[in-house]
XYZ file of C-alpha atoms in Angstrom:
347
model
C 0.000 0.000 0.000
C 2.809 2.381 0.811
C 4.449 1.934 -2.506
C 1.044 2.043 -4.391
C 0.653 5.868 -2.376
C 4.222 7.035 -3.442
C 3.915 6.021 -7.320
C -0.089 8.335 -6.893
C 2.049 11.033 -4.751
C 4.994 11.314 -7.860
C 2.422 10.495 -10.693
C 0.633 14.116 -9.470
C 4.086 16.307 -8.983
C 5.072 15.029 -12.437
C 4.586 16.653 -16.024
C 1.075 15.715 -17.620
C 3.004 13.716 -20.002
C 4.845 11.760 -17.823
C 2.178 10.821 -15.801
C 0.426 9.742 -18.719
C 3.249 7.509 -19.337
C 3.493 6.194 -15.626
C -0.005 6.018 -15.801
C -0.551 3.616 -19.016
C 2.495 1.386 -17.046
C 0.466 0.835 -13.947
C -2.528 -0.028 -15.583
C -0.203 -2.615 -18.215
C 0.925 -3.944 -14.184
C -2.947 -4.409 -13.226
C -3.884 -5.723 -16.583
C -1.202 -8.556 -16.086
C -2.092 -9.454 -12.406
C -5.828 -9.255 -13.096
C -6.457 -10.345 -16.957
C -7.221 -9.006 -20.065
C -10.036 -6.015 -19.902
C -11.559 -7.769 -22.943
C -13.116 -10.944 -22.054
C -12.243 -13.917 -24.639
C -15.202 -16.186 -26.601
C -15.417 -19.725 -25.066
C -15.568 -21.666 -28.087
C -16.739 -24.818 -26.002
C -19.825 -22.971 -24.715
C -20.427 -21.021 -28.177
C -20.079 -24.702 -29.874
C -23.680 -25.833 -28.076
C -25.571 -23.352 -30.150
C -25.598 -25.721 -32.696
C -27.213 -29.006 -31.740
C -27.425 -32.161 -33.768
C -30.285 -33.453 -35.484
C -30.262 -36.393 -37.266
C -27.624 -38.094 -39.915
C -28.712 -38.423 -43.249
C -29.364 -42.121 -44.359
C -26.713 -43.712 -41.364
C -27.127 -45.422 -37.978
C -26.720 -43.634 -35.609
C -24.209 -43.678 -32.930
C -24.640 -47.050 -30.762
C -27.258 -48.371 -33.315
C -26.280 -52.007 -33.386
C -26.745 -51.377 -37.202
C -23.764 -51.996 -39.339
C -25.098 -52.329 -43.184
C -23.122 -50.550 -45.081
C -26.038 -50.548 -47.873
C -27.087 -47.820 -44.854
C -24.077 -45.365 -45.431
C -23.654 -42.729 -47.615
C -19.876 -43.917 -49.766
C -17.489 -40.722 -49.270
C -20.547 -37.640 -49.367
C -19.269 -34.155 -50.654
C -21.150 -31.520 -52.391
C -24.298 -30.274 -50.723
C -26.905 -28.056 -51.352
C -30.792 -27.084 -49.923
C -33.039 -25.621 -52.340
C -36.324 -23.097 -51.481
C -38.272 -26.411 -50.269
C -35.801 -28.236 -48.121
C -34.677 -30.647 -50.055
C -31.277 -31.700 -49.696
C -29.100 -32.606 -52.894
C -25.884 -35.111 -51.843
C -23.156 -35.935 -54.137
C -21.670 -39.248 -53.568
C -18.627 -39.945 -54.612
C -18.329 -43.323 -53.541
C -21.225 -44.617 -56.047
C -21.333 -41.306 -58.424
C -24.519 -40.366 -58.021
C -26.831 -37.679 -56.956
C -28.997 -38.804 -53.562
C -32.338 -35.935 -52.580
C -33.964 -36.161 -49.283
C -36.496 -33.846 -47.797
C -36.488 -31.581 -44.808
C -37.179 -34.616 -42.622
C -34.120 -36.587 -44.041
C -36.099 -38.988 -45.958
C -34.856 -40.316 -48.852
C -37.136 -39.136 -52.158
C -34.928 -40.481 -55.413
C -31.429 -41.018 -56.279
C -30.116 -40.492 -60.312
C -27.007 -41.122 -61.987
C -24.276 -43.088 -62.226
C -20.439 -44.229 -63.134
C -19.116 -43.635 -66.541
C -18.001 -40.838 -69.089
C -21.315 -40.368 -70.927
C -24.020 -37.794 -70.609
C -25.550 -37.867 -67.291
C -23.073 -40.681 -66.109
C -19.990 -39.084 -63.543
C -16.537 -39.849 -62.073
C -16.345 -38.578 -58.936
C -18.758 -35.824 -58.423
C -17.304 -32.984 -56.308
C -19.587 -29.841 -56.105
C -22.833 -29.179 -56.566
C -25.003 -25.796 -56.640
C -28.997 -25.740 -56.982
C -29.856 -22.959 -58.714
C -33.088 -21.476 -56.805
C -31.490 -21.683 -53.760
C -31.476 -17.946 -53.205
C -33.130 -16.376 -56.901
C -36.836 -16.377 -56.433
C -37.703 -15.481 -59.870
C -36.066 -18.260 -61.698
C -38.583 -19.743 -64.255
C -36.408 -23.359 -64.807
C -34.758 -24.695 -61.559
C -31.714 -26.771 -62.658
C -28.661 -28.392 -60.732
C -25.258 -27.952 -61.756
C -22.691 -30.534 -60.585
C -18.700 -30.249 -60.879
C -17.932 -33.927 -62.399
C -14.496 -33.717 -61.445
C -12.563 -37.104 -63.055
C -13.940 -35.876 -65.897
C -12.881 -32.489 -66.111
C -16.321 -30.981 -66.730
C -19.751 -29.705 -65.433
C -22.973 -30.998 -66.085
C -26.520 -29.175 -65.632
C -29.454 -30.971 -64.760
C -33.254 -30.508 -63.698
C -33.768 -31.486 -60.573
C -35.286 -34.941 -61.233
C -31.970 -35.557 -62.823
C -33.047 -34.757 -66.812
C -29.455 -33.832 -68.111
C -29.774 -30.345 -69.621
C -26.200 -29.819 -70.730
C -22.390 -29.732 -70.693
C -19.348 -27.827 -70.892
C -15.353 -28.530 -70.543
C -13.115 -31.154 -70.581
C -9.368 -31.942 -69.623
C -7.039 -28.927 -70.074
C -5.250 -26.136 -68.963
C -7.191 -23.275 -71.289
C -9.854 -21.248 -70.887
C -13.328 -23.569 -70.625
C -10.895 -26.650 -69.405
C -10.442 -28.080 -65.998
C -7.579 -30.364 -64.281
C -10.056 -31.819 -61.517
C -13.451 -29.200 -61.262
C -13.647 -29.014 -57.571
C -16.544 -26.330 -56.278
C -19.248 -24.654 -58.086
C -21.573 -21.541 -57.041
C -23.719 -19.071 -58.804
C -24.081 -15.474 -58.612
C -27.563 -13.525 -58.772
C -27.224 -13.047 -62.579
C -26.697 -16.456 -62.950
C -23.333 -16.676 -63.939
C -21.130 -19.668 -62.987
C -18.275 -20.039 -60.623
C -16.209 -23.196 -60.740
C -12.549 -23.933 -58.528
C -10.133 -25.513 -60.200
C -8.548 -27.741 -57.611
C -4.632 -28.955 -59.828
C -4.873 -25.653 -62.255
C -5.675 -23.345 -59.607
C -8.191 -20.615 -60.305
C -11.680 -19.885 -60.480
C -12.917 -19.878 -63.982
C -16.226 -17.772 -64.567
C -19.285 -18.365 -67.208
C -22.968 -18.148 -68.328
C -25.655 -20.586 -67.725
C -25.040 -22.160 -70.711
C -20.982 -22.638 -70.243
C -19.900 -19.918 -72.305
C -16.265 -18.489 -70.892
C -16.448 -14.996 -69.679
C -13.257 -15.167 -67.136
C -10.636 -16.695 -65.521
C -8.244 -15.978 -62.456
C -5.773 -16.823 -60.306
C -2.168 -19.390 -60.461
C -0.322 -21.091 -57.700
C 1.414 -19.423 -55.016
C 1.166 -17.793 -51.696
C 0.328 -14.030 -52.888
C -3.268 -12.051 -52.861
C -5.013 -13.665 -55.789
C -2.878 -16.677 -55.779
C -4.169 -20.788 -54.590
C -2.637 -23.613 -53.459
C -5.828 -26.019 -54.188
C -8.854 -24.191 -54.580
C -11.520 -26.101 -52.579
C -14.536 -24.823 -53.438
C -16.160 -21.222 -54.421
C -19.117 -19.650 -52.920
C -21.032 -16.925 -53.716
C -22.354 -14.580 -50.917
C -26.010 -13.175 -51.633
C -23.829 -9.750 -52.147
C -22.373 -11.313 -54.941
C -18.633 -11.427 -53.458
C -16.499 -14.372 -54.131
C -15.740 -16.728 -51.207
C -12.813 -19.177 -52.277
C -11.600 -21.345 -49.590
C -7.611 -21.897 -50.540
C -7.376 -25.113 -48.928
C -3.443 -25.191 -49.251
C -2.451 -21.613 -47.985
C -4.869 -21.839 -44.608
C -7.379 -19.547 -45.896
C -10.453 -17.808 -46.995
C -10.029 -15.578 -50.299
C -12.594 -12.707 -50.950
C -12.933 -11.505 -54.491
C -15.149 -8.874 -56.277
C -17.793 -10.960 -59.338
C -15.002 -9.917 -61.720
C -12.271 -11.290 -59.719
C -10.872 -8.558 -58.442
C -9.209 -9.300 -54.814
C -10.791 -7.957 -51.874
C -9.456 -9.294 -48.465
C -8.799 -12.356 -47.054
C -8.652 -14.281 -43.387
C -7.140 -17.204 -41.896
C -3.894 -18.776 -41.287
C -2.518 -22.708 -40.119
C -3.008 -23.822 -36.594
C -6.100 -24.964 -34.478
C -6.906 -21.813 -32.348
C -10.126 -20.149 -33.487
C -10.280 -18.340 -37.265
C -7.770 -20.365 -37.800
C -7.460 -23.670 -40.377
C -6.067 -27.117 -41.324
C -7.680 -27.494 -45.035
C -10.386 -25.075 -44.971
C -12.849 -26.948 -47.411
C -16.238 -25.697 -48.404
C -17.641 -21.915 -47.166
C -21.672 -21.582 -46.815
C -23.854 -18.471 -45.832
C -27.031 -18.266 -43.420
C -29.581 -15.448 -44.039
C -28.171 -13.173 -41.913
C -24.588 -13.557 -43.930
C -22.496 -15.026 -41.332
C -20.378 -17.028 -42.909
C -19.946 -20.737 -42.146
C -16.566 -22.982 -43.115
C -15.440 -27.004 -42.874
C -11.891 -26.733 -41.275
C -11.680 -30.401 -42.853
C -7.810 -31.258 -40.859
C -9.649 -29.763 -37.655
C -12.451 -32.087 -37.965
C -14.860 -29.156 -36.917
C -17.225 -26.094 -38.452
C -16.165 -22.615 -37.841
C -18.629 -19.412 -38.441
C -17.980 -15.464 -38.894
C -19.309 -12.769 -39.180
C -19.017 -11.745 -43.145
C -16.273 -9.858 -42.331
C -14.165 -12.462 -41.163
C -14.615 -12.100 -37.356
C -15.023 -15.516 -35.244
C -18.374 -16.528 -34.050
C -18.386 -19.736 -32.905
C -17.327 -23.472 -33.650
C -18.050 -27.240 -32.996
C -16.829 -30.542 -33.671
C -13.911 -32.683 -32.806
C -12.487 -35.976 -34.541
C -14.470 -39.155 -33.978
C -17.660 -41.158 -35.220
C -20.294 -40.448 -32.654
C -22.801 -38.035 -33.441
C -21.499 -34.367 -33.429
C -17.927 -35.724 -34.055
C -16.333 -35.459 -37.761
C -13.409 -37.508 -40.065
C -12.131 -35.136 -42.584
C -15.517 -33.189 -43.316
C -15.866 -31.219 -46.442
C -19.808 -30.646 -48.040
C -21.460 -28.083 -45.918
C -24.769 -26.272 -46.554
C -27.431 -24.235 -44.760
C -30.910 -24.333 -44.883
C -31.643 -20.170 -44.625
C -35.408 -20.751 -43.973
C -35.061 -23.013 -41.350
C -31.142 -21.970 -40.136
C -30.320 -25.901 -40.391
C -26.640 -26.866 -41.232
C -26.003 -30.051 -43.562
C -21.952 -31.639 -43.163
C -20.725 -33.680 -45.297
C -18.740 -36.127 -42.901
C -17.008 -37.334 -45.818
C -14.607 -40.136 -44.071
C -17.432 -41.243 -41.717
C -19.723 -41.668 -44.673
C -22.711 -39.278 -43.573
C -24.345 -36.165 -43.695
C -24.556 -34.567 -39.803
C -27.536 -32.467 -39.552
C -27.510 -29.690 -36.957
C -30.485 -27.053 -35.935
C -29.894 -23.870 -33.879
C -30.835 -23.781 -30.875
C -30.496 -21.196 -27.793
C -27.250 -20.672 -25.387
C-alpha cells in the first residue's frame, strides 16, 4: 500500500506527459495481475448453439446397425433448395442422392461412366433457386471432377447440358472441384490442380478466368470450393495456404482471413464456405475435424466438432450447406460416410 501511495504522490508532482506515461504502465501492471479487460469467446460454450439433429441415411451412434447398404460412400457436395430438399453428391457410387427436410430419402439419379448424365467422382454441386426467387427453370449444376467438366441438370436428374473437358485453357479443368452461382446467374467453378476460379454463363460460355499457384493475394494452393455470398462477393476457400479468399464478381481481390493452426479463425484445409440469411459465414476446417462461423467480415463466431464417429464428431468433413429458412446446417462427414444435420438452438 505504501508503494502504491508514493507512485499516486509522484504520478501528481510530475509533467502531464509523464504521468500519462506512468499512468498507461500501472494499468499494463494491473492488466497482467488481473487479466485481459476484454473478455475472450469460449468456443466450447459457443459450440452448443448448434445441436445435432439427425444423420442423413446412417445409424446412428450405438445403433447395433452396421449395413453398409445404410451409409452414404465418401458424401461431398451439398446443397438445400427453397423447399428443403437436400441434394448429396456421392462420390463413392457417383450419383446424386435428394432427401427432404425430414431426411427422408425421395430419389437417387445417376451413375459411373463418361457419358451424358453418367460421372466420375462428383465434387460440387449448386442448386440454382437456392437464393433467386424469380427463376422460371430450376436446374442443378454438378462439378464432375474425373472428368474435367460440369454438367446441368433438372432437378429430377433430366441432363440439360455440358461444358469442358481436360485442359489447362480457358473452358478446361484439371479436376473441377466447387461450383456456385451469382444472382445473374453466372457460374463459378474452382479448379482444384490448375488453380483458379474460372467464370461463365448458364449455358458454359467463358467470360473469365483468375488466379495461379502461389502464396500471394489472388494466388491458390488447391482451390476447394467457391461460394457466392447473396452480395455477390467471391468466397474461395484456398485449402493449401490456410485460408479464406474474398474476391469482387469480376475477380478482383478484396481481403482475405485465416492462417494454419487450431486456435479459433484459424485452419487445417479449410474446405467448403456456406452463408445463413443473416450472412455469417460458415466454413469445414476439414484437418480440424470441426465447423467454424464469422461474421461476413471475417470475425469468429463460434465453432463445434472434434475428430471421432459419434454423433457431433467429424473424419475429414468437407460438403457443408445451410438451410436459410429453417437456419439448419447439412456436413458432409465425408470419411465417416454421412451427412450430420444440426439445428440452432439457444445458449
Amino acid at each position: 500500500m505504501n508503494h502504491t501511495r508514493q507512485a499516486i504522490n509522484y504520478i501528481n508532482s510530475a509533467s502531464p506527459l509523464f504521468s500519462i506515461i506512468i499512468g498507461i504502465l500501472l494499468l499494463s501492471l494491473y492488466l497482467g495481475q488481473t487479466g485481459s479487460i476484454i473478455p475472450k469467446a469460449d468456443a466450447s460454450n459457443l459450440a452448443k448453439n448448434y445441436t445435432f439433429l439427425m444423420a442423413l441415411d446412417s445409424p446412428n451412434s450405438g445403433d447395433e446397425e452396421t449395413n453398409t447398404e445404410d451409409l452414404l460412400p465418401q458424401p461431398e457436395g451439398i446443397d438445400v433448395d427453397r423447399d428443403g430438399n437436400v441434394f448429396i453428391n456421392e462420390i463413392g457410387e457417383n450419383r446424386i442422392n435428394i432427401f427432404d427436410a425430414n431426411g427422408t430419402l425421395k430419389s437417387t439419379w445417376g451413375s459411373s461412366g463418361e457419358d451424358l448424365g453418367q460421372f466420375s467422382h462428383p465434387h460440387g454441386n449448386e442448386v440454382e433457386d437456392e437464393n433467386n426467387e424469380d427463376v422460371i427453370g430450376v436446374y442443378i449444376y454438378i462439378a464432375d471432377q474425373n472428368n474435367d467438366r460440369i454438367q446441368k441438370f433438372s432437378k429430377n436428374g433430366t441432363f440439360i447440358t455440358t461444358w469442358g473437358e481436360e485442359g489447362e485453357g480457358n473452358g478446361q479443368f484439371l479436376h473441377t472441384h466447387g461450383i456456385d452461382l451469382d444472382s445473374d446467374g453466372n457460374v463459378y467453378v474452382s479448379d482444384r490442380d490448375q488453380p483458379s476460379i474460372q467464370k461463365f454463363s448458364s449455358d458454359g460460355t467463358f467470360i473469365k478466368k483468375w488466379g495461379s499457384e502461389g502464396t500471394a493475394d489472388g494466388q491458390f494452393i488447391q482451390p476447394w470450393d467457391v461460394s457466392v455470398s447473396q452480395d455477390d462477393r467471391i468466397f474461395v476457400p484456398d485449402f493449401g495456404n490456410n485460408r479464406i479468399q474474398i474476391f469482387s464478381k469480376d475477380g478482383d481481390f478484396i481481403t482475405s482471413w485465416g492462417t494454419a493452426g487450431s486456435g479459433p479463425g484459424q485452419f487445417d484445409g479449410p474446405a467448403v464456405v456456406a452463408f445463413d440469411s443473416e450472412d455469417n459465414v460458415y466454413v469445414t476446417d476439414s484437418g480440424n475435424h470441426r465447423v467454424q462461423k464469422f461474421t461476413s467480415d471475417g470475425t469468429f463466431i463460434t465453432e463445434w466438432g472434434e475428430e471421432g464417429q459419434s454423433n457431433g464428431q467429424f473424419s475429414m468433413p468437407e460438403g457443408l450447406a445451410v438451410d436459410i429458412s429453417s437456419g439448419k446446417v447439412y456436413v458432409s462427414d465425408t470419411s465417416n460416410n454421412n451427412v450430420q444435420v444440426f439445428s440452432p438452438s439457444e445458449s
